[in-house]
Coordinates of C-alpha atoms (C1' of nucleotides) in Angstrom, one line a residue:
Chain F
M1 CA 104.5 178.3 101.2
L2 CA 106.1 177.4 97.9
T3 CA 108.1 174.2 97.8
T4 CA 111.1 176.1 96.8
E5 CA 110.8 178.4 99.8
R6 CA 110.5 175.5 102.2
H7 CA 113.6 173.9 100.7
Q8 CA 115.6 177.0 101.2
L9 CA 114.4 177.4 104.8
I10 CA 115.2 173.8 105.5
L11 CA 118.8 174.2 104.3
A12 CA 119.2 177.5 106.1
L13 CA 118.1 175.9 109.4
L14 CA 120.3 173.0 108.8
K15 CA 123.3 175.2 108.2
E16 CA 122.7 176.9 111.5
Q17 CA 122.4 173.7 113.5
G18 CA 124.1 170.9 111.7
T19 CA 121.2 168.5 112.3
I20 CA 117.5 169.0 112.7
K21 CA 114.5 166.9 113.7
L22 CA 111.7 166.3 111.3
Q23 CA 109.2 167.5 114.0
D24 CA 111.0 170.8 114.4
L25 CA 110.7 171.3 110.7
V26 CA 107.0 170.6 110.8
E27 CA 106.6 173.2 113.5
Q28 CA 108.8 175.9 112.0
L29 CA 107.6 175.5 108.4
Q30 CA 104.0 175.0 109.3
A31 CA 103.6 172.1 106.9
S32 CA 102.6 168.5 107.5
E33 CA 104.9 165.6 108.3
S34 CA 104.2 164.0 104.9
T35 CA 105.2 167.2 103.1
I36 CA 108.4 167.6 105.1
R37 CA 109.3 164.0 104.5
R38 CA 108.9 164.4 100.8
D39 CA 111.0 167.6 101.0
L40 CA 113.8 165.7 102.7
V41 CA 113.7 162.9 100.2
Q42 CA 114.1 165.4 97.4
L43 CA 116.8 167.4 99.1
E44 CA 118.7 164.1 99.7
E45 CA 118.3 163.2 96.1
M46 CA 119.9 166.5 95.2
K47 CA 122.6 165.7 97.7
A48 CA 121.9 168.9 99.6
L49 CA 121.6 167.0 102.9
K50 CA 121.5 163.5 104.2
R51 CA 118.6 161.9 106.0
V52 CA 119.0 160.5 109.4
H53 CA 116.5 158.7 111.6
G54 CA 114.1 161.3 112.9
G55 CA 115.5 164.2 110.8
A56 CA 118.3 165.3 108.6
A57 CA 122.0 166.3 108.8
L58 CA 124.4 168.4 106.8
L59 CA 126.8 166.5 104.5
K60 CA 130.2 166.2 106.1
Q61 CA 131.2 169.9 105.8
K62 CA 133.7 170.5 108.5
G63 CA 134.5 174.1 108.5
I64 CA 132.2 175.2 105.7
E65 CA 131.1 177.7 108.3
P66 CA 132.9 178.5 111.4
S67 CA 132.5 175.4 113.5
L68 CA 129.2 175.4 115.4
N69 CA 130.9 175.3 118.7
E70 CA 133.1 178.2 117.8
K71 CA 130.2 180.2 116.4
R72 CA 128.6 180.1 119.8
Y73 CA 132.0 181.1 121.3
A74 CA 131.9 184.0 123.7
N75 CA 134.5 185.9 121.6
H76 CA 132.2 186.2 118.6
L77 CA 131.5 189.9 119.2
E78 CA 135.1 190.6 119.6
K79 CA 135.9 188.8 116.4
Q80 CA 133.4 190.9 114.6
Q81 CA 134.9 194.1 115.9
I82 CA 138.4 192.9 115.0
G83 CA 137.0 192.0 111.5
R84 CA 135.4 195.5 111.2
L85 CA 138.7 197.2 112.0
A86 CA 140.6 195.0 109.7
A87 CA 138.3 195.7 106.8
S88 CA 138.8 199.4 107.4
Y89 CA 142.5 199.0 106.3
I90 CA 141.4 197.9 102.8
D91 CA 141.4 200.6 100.1
N92 CA 139.8 200.8 96.7
D93 CA 141.5 198.6 94.1
D94 CA 143.5 196.6 96.7
C95 CA 144.6 193.0 96.0
V96 CA 144.3 191.2 99.3
Y97 CA 145.0 187.7 100.6
L98 CA 142.6 186.3 103.1
D99 CA 143.7 183.1 104.9
A100 CA 141.2 180.6 106.3
G101 CA 140.9 182.0 109.8
T102 CA 137.6 182.4 111.6
T103 CA 138.4 186.0 112.5
V104 CA 139.3 186.7 108.9
F105 CA 135.9 185.3 108.0
E106 CA 134.3 188.0 110.2
M107 CA 135.8 190.8 108.2
I108 CA 134.4 189.9 104.8
P109 CA 130.9 191.6 105.3
F110 CA 132.7 194.8 106.3
I111 CA 134.7 195.1 103.0
K112 CA 132.9 197.9 101.2
E113 CA 135.7 199.4 99.1
K114 CA 135.4 199.2 95.3
N115 CA 137.2 196.9 93.0
V116 CA 138.8 194.8 95.6
T117 CA 140.4 191.5 94.5
V118 CA 140.6 188.7 96.9
L119 CA 142.8 185.6 96.8
T120 CA 141.9 183.1 99.5
N121 CA 142.6 179.5 100.6
G122 CA 139.5 179.3 102.8
L123 CA 136.5 177.6 101.2
M124 CA 134.4 178.8 104.1
H125 CA 134.8 182.3 102.8
I126 CA 133.3 181.7 99.4
P127 CA 129.6 182.2 100.2
L128 CA 130.3 185.5 101.9
L129 CA 132.6 186.7 99.1
M130 CA 130.0 185.9 96.6
E131 CA 127.3 187.6 98.6
A132 CA 129.6 190.7 98.8
D133 CA 130.2 190.6 95.0
I134 CA 133.9 190.6 95.6
K135 CA 136.1 189.4 92.7
T136 CA 137.5 186.2 94.1
F137 CA 140.4 183.9 93.2
L138 CA 141.0 180.6 95.0
V139 CA 144.4 179.1 95.8
G140 CA 145.0 175.7 94.2
G141 CA 146.2 172.8 96.2
K142 CA 145.2 170.0 98.6
L143 CA 141.9 170.2 100.5
K144 CA 142.4 169.9 104.2
V145 CA 139.1 168.5 105.4
A146 CA 139.4 169.6 109.1
T147 CA 139.5 173.3 108.3
N148 CA 138.0 173.3 104.8
A149 CA 141.2 175.1 103.7
I150 CA 143.5 174.6 100.7
V151 CA 147.1 173.8 101.8
G152 CA 150.2 172.0 100.6
S153 CA 153.2 172.7 98.5
Q154 CA 151.0 173.3 95.4
A155 CA 149.2 176.0 97.4
V156 CA 152.5 177.7 98.4
Q157 CA 153.7 177.5 94.8
F158 CA 150.4 178.9 93.5
L159 CA 150.6 181.8 96.0
S160 CA 154.1 182.6 94.8
D161 CA 152.9 183.8 91.5
Y162 CA 151.1 186.7 93.2
R163 CA 151.7 189.7 95.2
F164 CA 149.3 191.5 97.6
D165 CA 148.8 195.0 98.8
K166 CA 147.7 193.5 102.1
C167 CA 147.2 190.1 103.7
F168 CA 145.0 189.2 106.6
L169 CA 145.9 186.1 108.6
G170 CA 144.5 184.2 111.5
M171 CA 147.0 183.1 114.1
N172 CA 146.8 180.9 117.2
G173 CA 149.9 182.2 119.0
I174 CA 151.3 185.7 119.3
H175 CA 154.3 186.0 121.5
P176 CA 157.1 188.6 121.7
D177 CA 159.8 186.0 122.0
Y178 CA 158.4 183.1 120.0
G179 CA 156.7 185.1 117.4
L180 CA 153.6 184.3 115.3
T181 CA 152.7 180.6 115.5
T182 CA 150.0 178.3 114.3
P183 CA 149.3 174.6 115.0
D184 CA 149.7 173.3 111.5
P185 CA 152.9 173.3 109.5
D186 CA 151.2 173.2 106.2
E187 CA 149.2 176.3 107.0
A188 CA 152.3 177.9 108.6
L189 CA 154.1 177.7 105.2
L190 CA 151.2 179.4 103.4
K191 CA 151.0 182.2 106.0
M192 CA 154.7 182.7 105.9
R193 CA 154.6 183.0 102.1
A194 CA 151.7 185.3 102.2
I195 CA 153.6 187.7 104.5
Q196 CA 156.6 187.6 102.2
L197 CA 154.4 188.5 99.2
S198 CA 152.5 191.4 100.8
N199 CA 153.3 195.0 101.3
K200 CA 151.5 195.0 104.6
S201 CA 150.5 192.1 106.8
Y202 CA 147.9 192.0 109.4
V203 CA 147.2 189.3 112.0
L204 CA 143.7 189.1 113.3
A205 CA 143.5 187.4 116.7
D206 CA 141.4 187.8 119.8
S207 CA 143.1 188.4 123.1
S208 CA 143.0 184.7 124.1
K209 CA 145.8 184.2 121.6
L210 CA 148.2 186.7 123.0
Y211 CA 151.2 185.4 124.8
E212 CA 150.4 181.9 123.5
T213 CA 152.6 179.7 121.4
T214 CA 151.7 176.9 119.1
F215 CA 153.7 174.4 117.1
A216 CA 154.7 176.0 113.8
K217 CA 156.6 179.3 113.5
V218 CA 155.2 181.6 110.9
A219 CA 157.2 184.8 111.4
A220 CA 158.7 187.2 113.9
I221 CA 156.2 189.3 115.7
E222 CA 157.5 192.5 114.1
E223 CA 156.5 191.4 110.6
A224 CA 152.8 192.0 111.0
T225 CA 150.4 194.5 112.6
I226 CA 148.4 192.8 115.3
I227 CA 144.7 193.5 115.4
T228 CA 143.2 192.4 118.7
D229 CA 140.8 193.2 121.5
V230 CA 141.5 194.5 125.0
N231 CA 142.3 191.8 127.5
D232 CA 145.1 193.0 129.6
E233 CA 146.2 196.6 129.1
E234 CA 149.6 195.9 130.4
A235 CA 150.0 192.9 128.2
V236 CA 149.1 195.0 125.2
L237 CA 151.4 197.8 126.1
S238 CA 154.2 195.3 126.5
L239 CA 153.4 193.8 123.1
Q240 CA 153.5 197.2 121.6
K241 CA 157.2 197.4 122.4
H242 CA 157.7 194.7 119.7
S243 CA 155.0 195.2 117.2
N244 CA 152.4 197.5 115.8
V245 CA 149.3 196.6 117.7
K246 CA 145.8 197.9 117.0
V247 CA 143.2 197.4 119.7
V248 CA 139.5 197.3 119.4
T249 CA 137.2 197.9 122.3
P250 CA 133.6 196.7 122.8
Chain I
M1 CA 98.2 198.0 82.9
L2 CA 100.5 197.5 79.9
T3 CA 102.1 194.1 79.5
T4 CA 105.6 195.8 79.8
E5 CA 104.6 197.5 83.0
R6 CA 103.5 194.2 84.5
H7 CA 106.7 192.5 83.6
Q8 CA 108.8 195.2 85.2
L9 CA 106.7 195.0 88.4
I10 CA 107.0 191.2 88.5
L11 CA 110.7 191.4 88.2
A12 CA 111.0 194.2 90.8
L13 CA 108.9 192.2 93.3
L14 CA 111.0 189.1 92.5
K15 CA 114.3 191.0 93.1
E16 CA 113.0 192.0 96.5
Q17 CA 111.8 188.6 97.7
G18 CA 113.6 186.0 95.7
T19 CA 110.4 184.0 95.2
I20 CA 106.8 185.0 94.7
K21 CA 103.4 183.2 94.5
L22 CA 101.3 183.5 91.5
Q23 CA 98.3 184.5 93.7
D24 CA 100.3 187.3 95.2
L25 CA 101.1 188.6 91.7
V26 CA 97.4 188.4 90.8
E27 CA 96.5 190.6 93.8
Q28 CA 99.3 193.1 93.5
L29 CA 99.0 193.6 89.7
Q30 CA 95.2 193.4 89.7
A31 CA 95.3 191.1 86.7
S32 CA 93.8 187.7 86.1
E33 CA 95.4 184.4 86.8
S34 CA 95.6 183.6 83.1
T35 CA 97.3 186.9 82.3
I36 CA 99.9 186.4 85.1
R37 CA 100.6 182.9 83.9
R38 CA 101.2 184.1 80.4
D39 CA 103.5 186.8 81.8
L40 CA 105.5 184.3 83.7
V41 CA 105.8 182.0 80.7
Q42 CA 107.1 184.9 78.6
L43 CA 109.6 186.0 81.3
E44 CA 110.9 182.5 81.7
E45 CA 111.4 182.3 77.9
M46 CA 113.4 185.5 78.2
K47 CA 115.4 183.8 81.0
A48 CA 114.5 186.6 83.3
L49 CA 113.1 184.2 85.9
K50 CA 112.2 180.6 86.4
R51 CA 108.8 179.2 87.1
V52 CA 108.2 177.0 90.1
H53 CA 105.0 175.2 91.1
G54 CA 102.7 178.0 92.4
G55 CA 104.9 180.9 91.4
A56 CA 108.3 182.1 90.2
A57 CA 111.8 182.4 91.5
L58 CA 115.0 184.3 90.6
L59 CA 117.3 182.4 88.4
K60 CA 120.3 182.7 90.7
Q61 CA 119.9 183.6 94.3
K62 CA 123.0 184.4 96.3
G63 CA 123.8 181.8 98.9
I64 CA 121.5 179.2 97.4
E65 CA 123.0 175.8 96.6
P66 CA 123.7 175.7 92.9
S67 CA 121.9 172.4 92.6
L68 CA 118.7 173.9 93.8
N69 CA 118.6 176.5 91.1
E70 CA 117.1 174.2 88.6
K71 CA 113.4 174.1 88.1
R72 CA 113.2 170.4 88.3
Y73 CA 116.2 168.3 88.8
A74 CA 116.4 168.0 85.1
N75 CA 117.0 164.5 83.8
H76 CA 118.0 163.5 87.3
L77 CA 117.5 159.8 87.0
E78 CA 119.4 159.6 83.7
K79 CA 122.2 161.7 85.2
Q80 CA 122.5 159.3 88.1
Q81 CA 122.8 156.3 85.8
I82 CA 125.4 158.0 83.7
G83 CA 127.2 158.9 86.9
R84 CA 127.1 155.3 88.1
L85 CA 128.5 154.0 84.9
A86 CA 131.2 156.7 84.8
A87 CA 132.3 155.8 88.3
S88 CA 132.7 152.2 87.3
Y89 CA 135.6 153.1 85.0
I90 CA 137.6 154.3 88.0
D91 CA 140.2 151.9 89.4
N92 CA 142.1 151.8 92.7
D93 CA 144.9 154.4 93.0
D94 CA 143.6 156.4 90.0
C95 CA 144.3 160.1 89.7
V96 CA 141.2 161.7 88.1
Y97 CA 140.1 165.1 87.1
L98 CA 136.4 166.0 87.6
D99 CA 135.1 169.2 86.0
A100 CA 132.3 171.2 87.3
G101 CA 129.4 169.5 85.4
T102 CA 126.1 168.5 87.1
T103 CA 126.4 165.0 85.7
V104 CA 129.9 164.7 86.9
F105 CA 128.5 165.7 90.3
E106 CA 126.2 162.7 90.2
M107 CA 129.1 160.2 89.8
I108 CA 130.8 161.1 93.1
P109 CA 128.8 159.0 95.5
F110 CA 129.4 156.0 93.2
I111 CA 133.2 156.2 93.5
K112 CA 134.1 153.3 95.8
E113 CA 137.6 152.4 94.7
K114 CA 140.4 152.8 97.1
N115 CA 143.0 155.5 97.3
V116 CA 141.5 157.6 94.5
T117 CA 142.9 161.1 94.2
V118 CA 140.6 163.8 92.6
L119 CA 141.5 167.2 91.2
T120 CA 138.5 169.4 90.5
N121 CA 137.5 172.9 89.6
G122 CA 133.9 172.5 90.8
L123 CA 133.3 173.9 94.3
M124 CA 129.9 172.2 94.3
H125 CA 131.6 168.9 94.4
I126 CA 133.4 169.6 97.6
P127 CA 130.8 168.5 100.1
L128 CA 130.2 165.2 98.3
L129 CA 134.0 164.5 98.0
M130 CA 134.4 165.2 101.7
E131 CA 131.5 162.9 102.5
A132 CA 133.1 160.2 100.4
D133 CA 136.5 160.7 102.1
I134 CA 138.2 161.1 98.8
K135 CA 141.6 162.8 98.7
T136 CA 140.8 166.1 97.0
F137 CA 142.8 168.8 95.3
L138 CA 141.3 172.0 94.1
V139 CA 142.3 173.9 91.0
G140 CA 143.5 177.4 91.7
G141 CA 142.2 180.4 89.7
K142 CA 139.3 182.8 89.3
L143 CA 135.9 182.0 90.9
K144 CA 133.1 182.0 88.3
V145 CA 130.0 182.9 90.4
A146 CA 127.4 181.6 87.9
T147 CA 128.6 178.0 88.0
N148 CA 130.6 178.0 91.3
A149 CA 133.6 176.8 89.3
I150 CA 137.2 177.8 89.1
V151 CA 138.2 179.0 85.6
G152 CA 140.7 181.3 83.9
S153 CA 144.3 181.2 82.7
Q154 CA 145.6 180.5 86.2
A155 CA 143.4 177.5 86.4
V156 CA 144.6 176.2 83.0
Q157 CA 148.2 176.8 84.1
F158 CA 147.6 175.1 87.4
L159 CA 146.1 172.1 85.6
S160 CA 149.2 171.9 83.4
D161 CA 151.3 170.7 86.3
Y162 CA 149.4 167.5 86.6
R163 CA 148.5 164.4 84.6
F164 CA 145.5 162.2 85.1
D165 CA 144.7 158.5 84.6
K166 CA 141.2 159.6 83.6
C167 CA 139.2 162.8 83.3
F168 CA 135.4 163.2 83.5
L169 CA 133.8 166.2 81.8
G170 CA 130.4 167.6 81.3
M171 CA 129.6 168.9 77.9
N172 CA 126.7 170.8 76.4
G173 CA 127.2 169.9 72.7
I174 CA 128.2 166.6 71.2
H175 CA 128.2 166.5 67.5
P176 CA 130.1 164.3 65.0
D177 CA 131.0 167.2 62.8
Y178 CA 131.3 170.1 65.2
G179 CA 132.8 168.0 68.0
L180 CA 132.6 168.5 71.8
T181 CA 131.4 172.0 72.7
T182 CA 130.5 174.1 75.7
P183 CA 129.0 177.6 76.1
D184 CA 131.9 179.2 78.0
P185 CA 135.3 179.8 76.4
D186 CA 137.0 179.9 79.8
E187 CA 135.6 176.5 80.7
A188 CA 136.4 175.2 77.2
L189 CA 140.1 175.9 77.7
L190 CA 140.1 173.9 81.0
K191 CA 138.3 171.0 79.5
M192 CA 140.6 171.0 76.5
R193 CA 143.7 171.0 78.7
A194 CA 142.2 168.2 80.9
I195 CA 141.8 166.0 77.9
Q196 CA 145.3 166.7 76.8
L197 CA 146.6 165.7 80.2
S198 CA 144.6 162.5 80.6
N199 CA 145.3 158.9 79.5
K200 CA 141.5 158.4 79.0
S201 CA 138.8 161.0 78.7
Y202 CA 135.1 160.6 79.3
V203 CA 132.3 163.0 78.5
L204 CA 129.2 162.6 80.6
A205 CA 126.1 164.0 78.9
D206 CA 122.4 163.1 78.8
S207 CA 120.8 162.5 75.5
S208 CA 119.5 166.1 75.2
K209 CA 123.1 167.2 74.5
L210 CA 123.6 164.8 71.5
Y211 CA 123.7 166.4 68.1
E212 CA 123.7 169.8 69.7
T213 CA 126.4 172.5 69.3
T214 CA 127.4 175.3 71.6
F215 CA 129.7 178.2 71.3
A216 CA 133.2 177.0 72.2
K217 CA 135.0 174.0 70.8
V218 CA 136.7 171.8 73.3
A219 CA 137.9 168.8 71.2
A220 CA 137.0 166.5 68.3
I221 CA 134.4 163.9 69.1
E222 CA 136.9 161.1 68.8
E223 CA 139.0 162.3 71.7
A224 CA 136.6 161.1 74.4
T225 CA 134.4 158.2 75.3
I226 CA 130.8 159.5 75.5
I227 CA 128.7 158.2 78.3
T228 CA 125.0 158.9 77.6
D229 CA 121.5 157.6 78.0
V230 CA 119.3 156.2 75.3
N231 CA 117.3 158.7 73.4
D232 CA 117.3 157.7 69.7
E233 CA 118.9 154.4 68.9
E234 CA 119.7 155.4 65.4
A235 CA 121.3 158.6 66.6
V236 CA 123.5 156.7 69.0
L237 CA 124.4 154.2 66.3
S238 CA 125.4 157.0 64.0
L239 CA 127.4 158.6 66.7
Q240 CA 129.2 155.3 67.4
K241 CA 130.8 155.5 63.9
H242 CA 132.8 158.5 65.1
S243 CA 133.4 157.8 68.8
N244 CA 133.3 155.3 71.5
V245 CA 129.8 155.6 73.0
K246 CA 128.7 153.9 76.2
V247 CA 124.9 153.9 76.7
V248 CA 123.0 153.5 80.0
T249 CA 119.4 152.4 80.0
P250 CA 116.7 153.0 82.7
Chain R
dA1 C1' 115.2 139.7 124.7
dA2 C1' 110.8 141.6 124.4
dA3 C1' 107.6 145.3 124.5
dA4 C1' 106.6 150.0 123.8
dA5 C1' 107.3 154.1 121.5
dT6 C1' 108.8 156.6 117.6
dT7 C1' 109.7 157.1 112.9
dC8 C1' 109.2 155.6 108.3
dA9 C1' 107.2 154.8 103.4
dA10 C1' 103.2 153.9 100.7
dT11 C1' 98.7 155.0 99.5
dC12 C1' 94.8 157.8 98.5
dA13 C1' 91.4 161.6 98.5
dA14 C1' 91.2 166.5 98.5
dA15 C1' 93.1 170.8 97.3
dA16 C1' 95.9 173.6 94.6
dT17 C1' 98.0 174.6 90.4
dC18 C1' 98.6 174.0 85.6
dA19 C1' 98.0 174.3 80.3
dT20 C1' 94.7 174.7 76.8
dT21 C1' 90.8 176.6 74.6
dC22 C1' 87.6 180.0 73.4
dA23 C1' 84.8 184.2 73.5
dA24 C1' 84.9 189.0 74.7
dA25 C1' 87.3 193.2 75.0
dA26 C1' 90.8 196.3 73.7
dT27 C1' 94.0 198.0 70.5
dC28 C1' 95.9 198.8 65.9
dA29 C1' 96.0 199.7 60.9
dT30 C1' 93.7 201.3 57.0
Chain D
dA1 C1' 84.4 203.8 60.9
dT2 C1' 85.6 199.2 60.1
dG3 C1' 88.0 194.9 59.9
dA4 C1' 92.2 192.6 61.7
dT5 C1' 95.0 191.5 65.3
dT6 C1' 96.3 191.1 70.0
dT7 C1' 95.3 190.7 74.8
dT8 C1' 92.5 189.4 78.6
dG9 C1' 89.7 186.6 81.6
dA10 C1' 86.9 182.5 82.4
dA11 C1' 86.0 177.6 82.0
dT12 C1' 87.6 173.0 81.8
dG13 C1' 90.2 168.8 82.2
dA14 C1' 94.9 167.4 83.5
dT15 C1' 98.7 167.3 86.6
dT16 C1' 101.0 168.2 90.9
dT17 C1' 101.1 168.9 95.8
dT18 C1' 99.4 168.3 100.3
dG19 C1' 97.8 166.1 104.5
dA20 C1' 95.8 162.1 106.7
dT21 C1' 95.9 157.3 107.5
dT22 C1' 97.9 152.7 108.0
dG23 C1' 101.0 149.0 108.4
dA24 C1' 106.1 148.3 108.5
dA25 C1' 110.6 149.4 110.3
dT26 C1' 113.7 151.2 113.6
dT27 C1' 114.9 152.9 118.1
dT28 C1' 114.3 153.2 122.9
dT29 C1' 112.9 151.5 127.2
dT30 C1' 112.2 147.9 130.5

DNA sequence: AAAAATTCAATCAAAATCATTCAAAATCAT
DNA sequence: ATGATTTTGAATGATTTTGATTGAATTTTT
């Protein structure tokens, strides 16, 4: 195996798992311990990873990919289906805003229309957007480490210079009375502004978020189309009295 | 087989696989090792691929860390020393601009002062900045895939709302007559604006960039302190007549 | 706190790959 | 047909990478 290939594999495995043992690398790459040690030394020099006793770990990259716990989350399939349906609402030549949600992340590989322009505040989306050859703009502002998202007043102001055909937002609470809510006030401001600037707004949320409420109000429930999965038919029917709800099924 | 045919086949195989061994090419093209080596040398000269030990790789592979796309971590040790000296110019509470240069990347781990705020347009810097717990803002604008940098008029405008104690810039050409230059006009505009908005400007460049000129003018040479390594003592002395030059030695 | 186990870096020989050189073969121009 | 030029493949010495070994360092266990 070429050295370059080994390095790429090492980083791919590391991205999956967050940390990895040297012995695991020896087995999976079918190379000697000495070779893997040299590889890790070189990758550390290039600041692509950091060495720990017995192996290697990713640099602190919270949220670069959906958190490892969340990636293993039972709702992953549902999120993919929500993502697929969401992407189907995008047309050729659309300008869309994608916020930093994990379900929004799932929709990116399904975006197949031509000449789509994306503005996003989610750094975790960048590799997929590049992979999909989608023309991408990034919101400017403060980096929020916990979610690898761009937030803050500068971000809101940056956003205000644009308009979108559609926006796609993650949300943590969707309630007929309390509206659309999210835990973080900074992100709530951005989501609110994105809705104001878009012709159509979509909220992507799995059913666990329905009839939940979190800290910061984003908008009234009527202001966005909810894309969710089936959980409780009655609950969805009840929600539909207040909002346009699109449901995916497994 | 005609040389041209072989070249096309080599590139086709490479597009499929991302990397390929020289021995595989010998087998698949039914040509000698010497011939294939010459082919790879020529294709590299044409910048159609890059050679790695034992074979070849695509120049830019989607999803691969930008820092891994260099054949060897070119001038790595020198860049680290330049980076270390550059970081030593940062004081507590400084607001600094870091552009998307590879030598600028090297300085991040050496930033130890307290309460430093960084604004950057280089996405490759994000993991290191997070690792170093540095308060980070990101420029807003268009994503330039080739360098993983934010560029464009929006980026220049975003920058214009800030001021910096210091800025640290990569540069490809440093010449007493033609000034500071870089290949890409979009990036040149950003660098120019950064210099205008900073109390002190530093250019980080290894000696291979001295007395070189590239396409787009950024500023006159007097407008920044050059941080470089020793290459030719006379050349450095001559440069010092025009600009403040700081030299690192191995 | 000490011993045992595990992991680490350094070193070195072997293997693999590299660039250079040169003669032979193939192609081109006259 | 012939001489000139280009391309090819083999040989050789130089360089790089790999894997094994060993003593040192670190972590785990008692």
